[in-house]
GROMACS .gro file of C-alpha atoms in nm:
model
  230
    1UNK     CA    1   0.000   0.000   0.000
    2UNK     CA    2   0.272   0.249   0.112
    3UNK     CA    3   0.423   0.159  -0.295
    4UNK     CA    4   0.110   0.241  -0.472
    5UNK     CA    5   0.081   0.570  -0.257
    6UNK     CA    6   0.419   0.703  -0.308
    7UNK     CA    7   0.408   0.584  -0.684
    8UNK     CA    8   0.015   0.745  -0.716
    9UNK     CA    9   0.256   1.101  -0.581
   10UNK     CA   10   0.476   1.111  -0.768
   11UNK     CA   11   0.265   1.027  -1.116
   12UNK     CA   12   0.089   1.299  -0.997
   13UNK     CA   13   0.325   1.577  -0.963
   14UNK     CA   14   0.494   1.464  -1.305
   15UNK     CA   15   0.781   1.363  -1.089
   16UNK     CA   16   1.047   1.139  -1.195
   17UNK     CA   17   1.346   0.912  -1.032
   18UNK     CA   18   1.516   0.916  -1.436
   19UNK     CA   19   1.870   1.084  -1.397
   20UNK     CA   20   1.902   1.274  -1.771
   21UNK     CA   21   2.251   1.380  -1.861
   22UNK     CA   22   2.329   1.736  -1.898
   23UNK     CA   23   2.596   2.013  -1.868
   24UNK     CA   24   2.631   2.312  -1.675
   25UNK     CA   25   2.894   2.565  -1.654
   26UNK     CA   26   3.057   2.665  -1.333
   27UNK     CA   27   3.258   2.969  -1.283
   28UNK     CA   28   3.488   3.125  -0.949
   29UNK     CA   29   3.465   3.454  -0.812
   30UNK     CA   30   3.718   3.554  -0.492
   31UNK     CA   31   3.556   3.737  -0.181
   32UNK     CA   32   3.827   3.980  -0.026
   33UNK     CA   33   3.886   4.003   0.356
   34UNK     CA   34   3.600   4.249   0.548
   35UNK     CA   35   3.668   4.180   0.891
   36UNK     CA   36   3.983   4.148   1.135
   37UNK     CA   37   4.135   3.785   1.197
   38UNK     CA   38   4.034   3.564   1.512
   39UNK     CA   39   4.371   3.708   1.636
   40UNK     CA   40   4.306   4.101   1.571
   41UNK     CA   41   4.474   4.145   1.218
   42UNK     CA   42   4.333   4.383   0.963
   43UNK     CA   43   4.438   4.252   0.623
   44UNK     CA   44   4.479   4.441   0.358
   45UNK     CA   45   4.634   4.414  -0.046
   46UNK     CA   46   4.552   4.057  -0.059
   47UNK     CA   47   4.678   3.923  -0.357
   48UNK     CA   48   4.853   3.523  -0.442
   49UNK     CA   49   4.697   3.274  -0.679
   50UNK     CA   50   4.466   2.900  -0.611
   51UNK     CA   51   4.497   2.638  -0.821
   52UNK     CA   52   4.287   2.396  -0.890
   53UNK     CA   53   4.253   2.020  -1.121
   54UNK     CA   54   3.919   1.941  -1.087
   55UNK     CA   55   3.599   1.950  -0.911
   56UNK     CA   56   3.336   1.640  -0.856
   57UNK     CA   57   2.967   1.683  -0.750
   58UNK     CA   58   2.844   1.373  -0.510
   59UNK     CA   59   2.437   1.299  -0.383
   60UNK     CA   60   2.586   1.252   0.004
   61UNK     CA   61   2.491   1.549   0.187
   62UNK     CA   62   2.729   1.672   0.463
   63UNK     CA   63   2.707   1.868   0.839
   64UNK     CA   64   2.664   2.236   0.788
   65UNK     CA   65   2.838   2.471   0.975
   66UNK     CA   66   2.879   2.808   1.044
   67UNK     CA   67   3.129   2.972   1.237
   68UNK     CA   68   3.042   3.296   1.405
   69UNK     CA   69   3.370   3.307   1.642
   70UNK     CA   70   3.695   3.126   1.725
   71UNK     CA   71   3.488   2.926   1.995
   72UNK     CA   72   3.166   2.915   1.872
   73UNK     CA   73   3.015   2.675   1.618
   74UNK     CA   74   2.636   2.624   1.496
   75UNK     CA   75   2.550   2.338   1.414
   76UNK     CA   76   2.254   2.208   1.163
   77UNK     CA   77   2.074   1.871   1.298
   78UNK     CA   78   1.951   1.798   0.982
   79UNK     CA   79   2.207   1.587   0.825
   80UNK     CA   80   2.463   1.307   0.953
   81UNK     CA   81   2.785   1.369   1.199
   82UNK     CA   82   3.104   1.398   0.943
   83UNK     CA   83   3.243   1.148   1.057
   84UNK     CA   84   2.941   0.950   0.883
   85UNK     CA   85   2.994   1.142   0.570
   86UNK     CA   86   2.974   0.935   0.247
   87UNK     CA   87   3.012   1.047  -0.095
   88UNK     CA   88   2.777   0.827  -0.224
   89UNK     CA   89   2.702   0.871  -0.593
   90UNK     CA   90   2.904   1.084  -0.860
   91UNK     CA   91   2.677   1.303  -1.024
   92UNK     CA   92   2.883   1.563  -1.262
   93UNK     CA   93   3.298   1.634  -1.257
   94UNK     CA   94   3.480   1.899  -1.476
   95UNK     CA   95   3.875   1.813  -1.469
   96UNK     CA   96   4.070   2.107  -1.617
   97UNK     CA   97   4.334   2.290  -1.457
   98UNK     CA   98   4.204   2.645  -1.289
   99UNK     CA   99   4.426   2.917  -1.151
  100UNK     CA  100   4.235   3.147  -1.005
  101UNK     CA  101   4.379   3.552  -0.924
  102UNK     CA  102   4.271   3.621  -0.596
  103UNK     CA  103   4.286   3.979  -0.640
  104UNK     CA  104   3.969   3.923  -0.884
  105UNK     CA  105   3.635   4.018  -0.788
  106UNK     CA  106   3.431   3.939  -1.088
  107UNK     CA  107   3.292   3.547  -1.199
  108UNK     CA  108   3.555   3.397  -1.401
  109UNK     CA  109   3.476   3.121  -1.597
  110UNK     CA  110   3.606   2.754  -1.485
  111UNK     CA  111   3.436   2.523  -1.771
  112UNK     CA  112   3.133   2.299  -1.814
  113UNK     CA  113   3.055   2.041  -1.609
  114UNK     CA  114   2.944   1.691  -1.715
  115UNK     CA  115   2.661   1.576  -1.541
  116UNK     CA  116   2.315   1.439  -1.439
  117UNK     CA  117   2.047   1.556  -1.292
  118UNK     CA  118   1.937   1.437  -0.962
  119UNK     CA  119   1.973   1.568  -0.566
  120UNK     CA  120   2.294   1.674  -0.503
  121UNK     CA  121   2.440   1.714  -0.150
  122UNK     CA  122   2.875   1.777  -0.174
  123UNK     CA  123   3.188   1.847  -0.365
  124UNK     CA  124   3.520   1.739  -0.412
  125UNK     CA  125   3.786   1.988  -0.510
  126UNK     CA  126   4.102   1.848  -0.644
  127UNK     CA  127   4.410   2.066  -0.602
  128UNK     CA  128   4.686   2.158  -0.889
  129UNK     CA  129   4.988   2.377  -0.728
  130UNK     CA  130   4.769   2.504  -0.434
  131UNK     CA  131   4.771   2.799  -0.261
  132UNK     CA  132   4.983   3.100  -0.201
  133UNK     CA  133   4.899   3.400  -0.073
  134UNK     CA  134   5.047   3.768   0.002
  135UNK     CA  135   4.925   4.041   0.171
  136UNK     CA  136   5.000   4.340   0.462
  137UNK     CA  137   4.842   4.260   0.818
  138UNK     CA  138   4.820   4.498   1.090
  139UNK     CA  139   4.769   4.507   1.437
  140UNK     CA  140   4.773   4.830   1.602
  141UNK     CA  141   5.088   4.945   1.591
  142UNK     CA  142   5.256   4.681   1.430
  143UNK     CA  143   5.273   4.592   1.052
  144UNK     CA  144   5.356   4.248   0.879
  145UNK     CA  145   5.413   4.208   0.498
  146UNK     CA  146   5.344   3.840   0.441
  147UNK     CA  147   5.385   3.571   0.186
  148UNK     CA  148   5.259   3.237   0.281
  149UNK     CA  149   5.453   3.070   0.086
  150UNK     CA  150   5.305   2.789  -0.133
  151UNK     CA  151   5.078   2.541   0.061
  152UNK     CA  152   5.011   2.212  -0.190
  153UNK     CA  153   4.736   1.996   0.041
  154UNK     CA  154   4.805   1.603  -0.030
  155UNK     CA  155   4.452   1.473  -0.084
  156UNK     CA  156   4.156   1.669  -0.214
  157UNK     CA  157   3.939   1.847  -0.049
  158UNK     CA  158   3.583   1.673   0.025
  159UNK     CA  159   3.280   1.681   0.174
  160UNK     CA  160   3.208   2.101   0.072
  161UNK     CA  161   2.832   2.135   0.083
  162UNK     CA  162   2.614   2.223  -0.229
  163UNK     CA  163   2.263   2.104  -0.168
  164UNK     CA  164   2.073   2.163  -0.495
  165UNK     CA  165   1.788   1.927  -0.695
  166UNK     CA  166   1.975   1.961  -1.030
  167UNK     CA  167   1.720   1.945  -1.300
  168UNK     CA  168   1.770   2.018  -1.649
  169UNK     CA  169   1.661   2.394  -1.606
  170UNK     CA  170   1.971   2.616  -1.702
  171UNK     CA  171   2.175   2.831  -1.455
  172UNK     CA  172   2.543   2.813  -1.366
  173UNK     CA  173   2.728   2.715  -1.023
  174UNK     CA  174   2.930   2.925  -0.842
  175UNK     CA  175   3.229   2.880  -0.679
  176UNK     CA  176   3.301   3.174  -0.388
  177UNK     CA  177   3.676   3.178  -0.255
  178UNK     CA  178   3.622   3.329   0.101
  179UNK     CA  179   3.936   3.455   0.153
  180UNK     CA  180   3.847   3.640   0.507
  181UNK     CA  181   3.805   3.256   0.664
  182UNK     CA  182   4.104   3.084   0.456
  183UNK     CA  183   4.308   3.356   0.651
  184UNK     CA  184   4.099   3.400   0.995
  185UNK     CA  185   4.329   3.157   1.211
  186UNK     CA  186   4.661   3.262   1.103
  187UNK     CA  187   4.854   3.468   1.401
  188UNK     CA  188   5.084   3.704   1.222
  189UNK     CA  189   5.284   3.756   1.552
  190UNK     CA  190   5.345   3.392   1.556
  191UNK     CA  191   5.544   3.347   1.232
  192UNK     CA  192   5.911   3.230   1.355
  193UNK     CA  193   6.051   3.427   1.061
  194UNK     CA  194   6.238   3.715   1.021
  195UNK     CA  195   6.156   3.983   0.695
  196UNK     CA  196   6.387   3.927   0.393
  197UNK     CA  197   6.560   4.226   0.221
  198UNK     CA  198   6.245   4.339   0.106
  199UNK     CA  199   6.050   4.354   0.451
  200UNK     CA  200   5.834   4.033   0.341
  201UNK     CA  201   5.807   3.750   0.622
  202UNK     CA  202   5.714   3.414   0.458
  203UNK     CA  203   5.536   3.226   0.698
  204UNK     CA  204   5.789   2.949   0.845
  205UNK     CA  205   5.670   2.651   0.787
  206UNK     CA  206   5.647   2.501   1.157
  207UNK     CA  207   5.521   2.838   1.271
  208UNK     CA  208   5.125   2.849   1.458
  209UNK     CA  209   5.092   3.089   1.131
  210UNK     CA  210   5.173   2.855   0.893
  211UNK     CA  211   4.933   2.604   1.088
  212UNK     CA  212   4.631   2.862   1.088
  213UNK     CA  213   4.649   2.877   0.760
  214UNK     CA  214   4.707   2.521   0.674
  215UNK     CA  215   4.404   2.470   0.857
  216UNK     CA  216   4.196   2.767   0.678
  217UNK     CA  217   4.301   2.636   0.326
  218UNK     CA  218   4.124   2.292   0.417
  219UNK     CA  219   3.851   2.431   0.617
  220UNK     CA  220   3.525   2.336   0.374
  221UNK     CA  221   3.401   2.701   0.498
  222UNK     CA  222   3.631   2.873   0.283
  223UNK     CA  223   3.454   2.754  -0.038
  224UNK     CA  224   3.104   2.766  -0.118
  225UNK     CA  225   2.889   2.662  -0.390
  226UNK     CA  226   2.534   2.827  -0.483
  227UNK     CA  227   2.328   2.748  -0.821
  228UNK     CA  228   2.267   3.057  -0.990
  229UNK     CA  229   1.941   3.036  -1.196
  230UNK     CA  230   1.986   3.244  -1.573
   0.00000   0.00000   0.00000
């Protein structure tokens, strides 16, 4: 009985279960810094480079979070712990190389994804070079020119929520580069460097700096994906 009601539904909404293949395109746009670091920094002239191989769209949804300060997370209810995340079913990938300018502020076109329709819940980015980034940070009186120096994560970077019924209506996803939480753990009093000749302090490697922004690189937060609808 439960069968014939859920099939009697869904004849009559004109739903259907039928994945049909499509395309979409996807491009990345980079949002700048607006707001001091967990540790007090102002940043400002933000400029480096992200580079990207490929992305992958999966149906397994993922925990969403939102951070509102160093100690204070939100948590939705609605979907499974991460440590239960699964991946479950690939549903569109685009592999070509990006490098993205993060000193740009308009869309900038990625490519088209391959791709089916269905419910999607994640992504999967895969990583090319990585990330480097430059700036000036300041803290009252005191003033750091920084270069992170490259940062090339091992494994790509999964479970990134994008919860969307993908149908075969056209739009376009977006890729935003949050550059303000990438950044918002890294100390830039901790850096166990000294400037070079041309007052820039690359982030030593074992430094709590370098770690902060290790961990804001990988932090899911820093990249979201919306469906824009044309």
């Amino acid at each position: 009985m439960k069968r014939l009601v859920l099939l009697f539904t869904l004849a009559s909404c004109g739903a259907s279960t039928e994945q049909v293949r499509r395309t979409f395109p996807l491009d990345v746009v980079v949002k700048a810094p607006t707001t001091p670091t967990d540790s007090g920094w102002t940043l400002s002239d933000v400029r480096g480079t992200a580079s990207f191989a490929s992305v992958r769209f999966f149906e397994g949804q993922v925990l969403v979070t939102r951070r509102t300060t160093p100690l204070d997370w939100l948590v939705s209810t609605a979907h499974a712990h991460p440590g239960h995340y699964e991946a479950g079913a690939a549903l569109g990938e685009l592999l070509q190389p990006l490098e993205v300018d993060l000193t740009a502020r308009e869309p900038a076109p990625w490519g088209t994804v391959s791709a089916v329709t269905g419910r999607y819940g994640s992504v999967e980015l895969g990583w090319a070079m990585g990330v480097r980034v430059q700036g000036t940070a300041t803290k009252g009186a005191e003033t750091v020119r920084f270069d992170t120096g490259l940062l090339s994560p091992g494994k790509p970077l999964s479970a990134i929520p994008f919860e969307h019924t993908m149908t075969t209506a056209e739009g376009r996803v977006r890729l935003e580069l949050d550059l303000g939480v990438m950044l918002s753990r890294v100390d830039f009093g901790k850096t166990l460097a000294t400037p070079d000749a041309q007052g820039v302090t690359t982030l030593d490697r074992g430094s709590p700096a370098f770690n902060g922004f290790d961990r804001g690189v990988t932090d899911t937060s820093s990249y979201r994906f919306t469906w824009q609808s044309n």
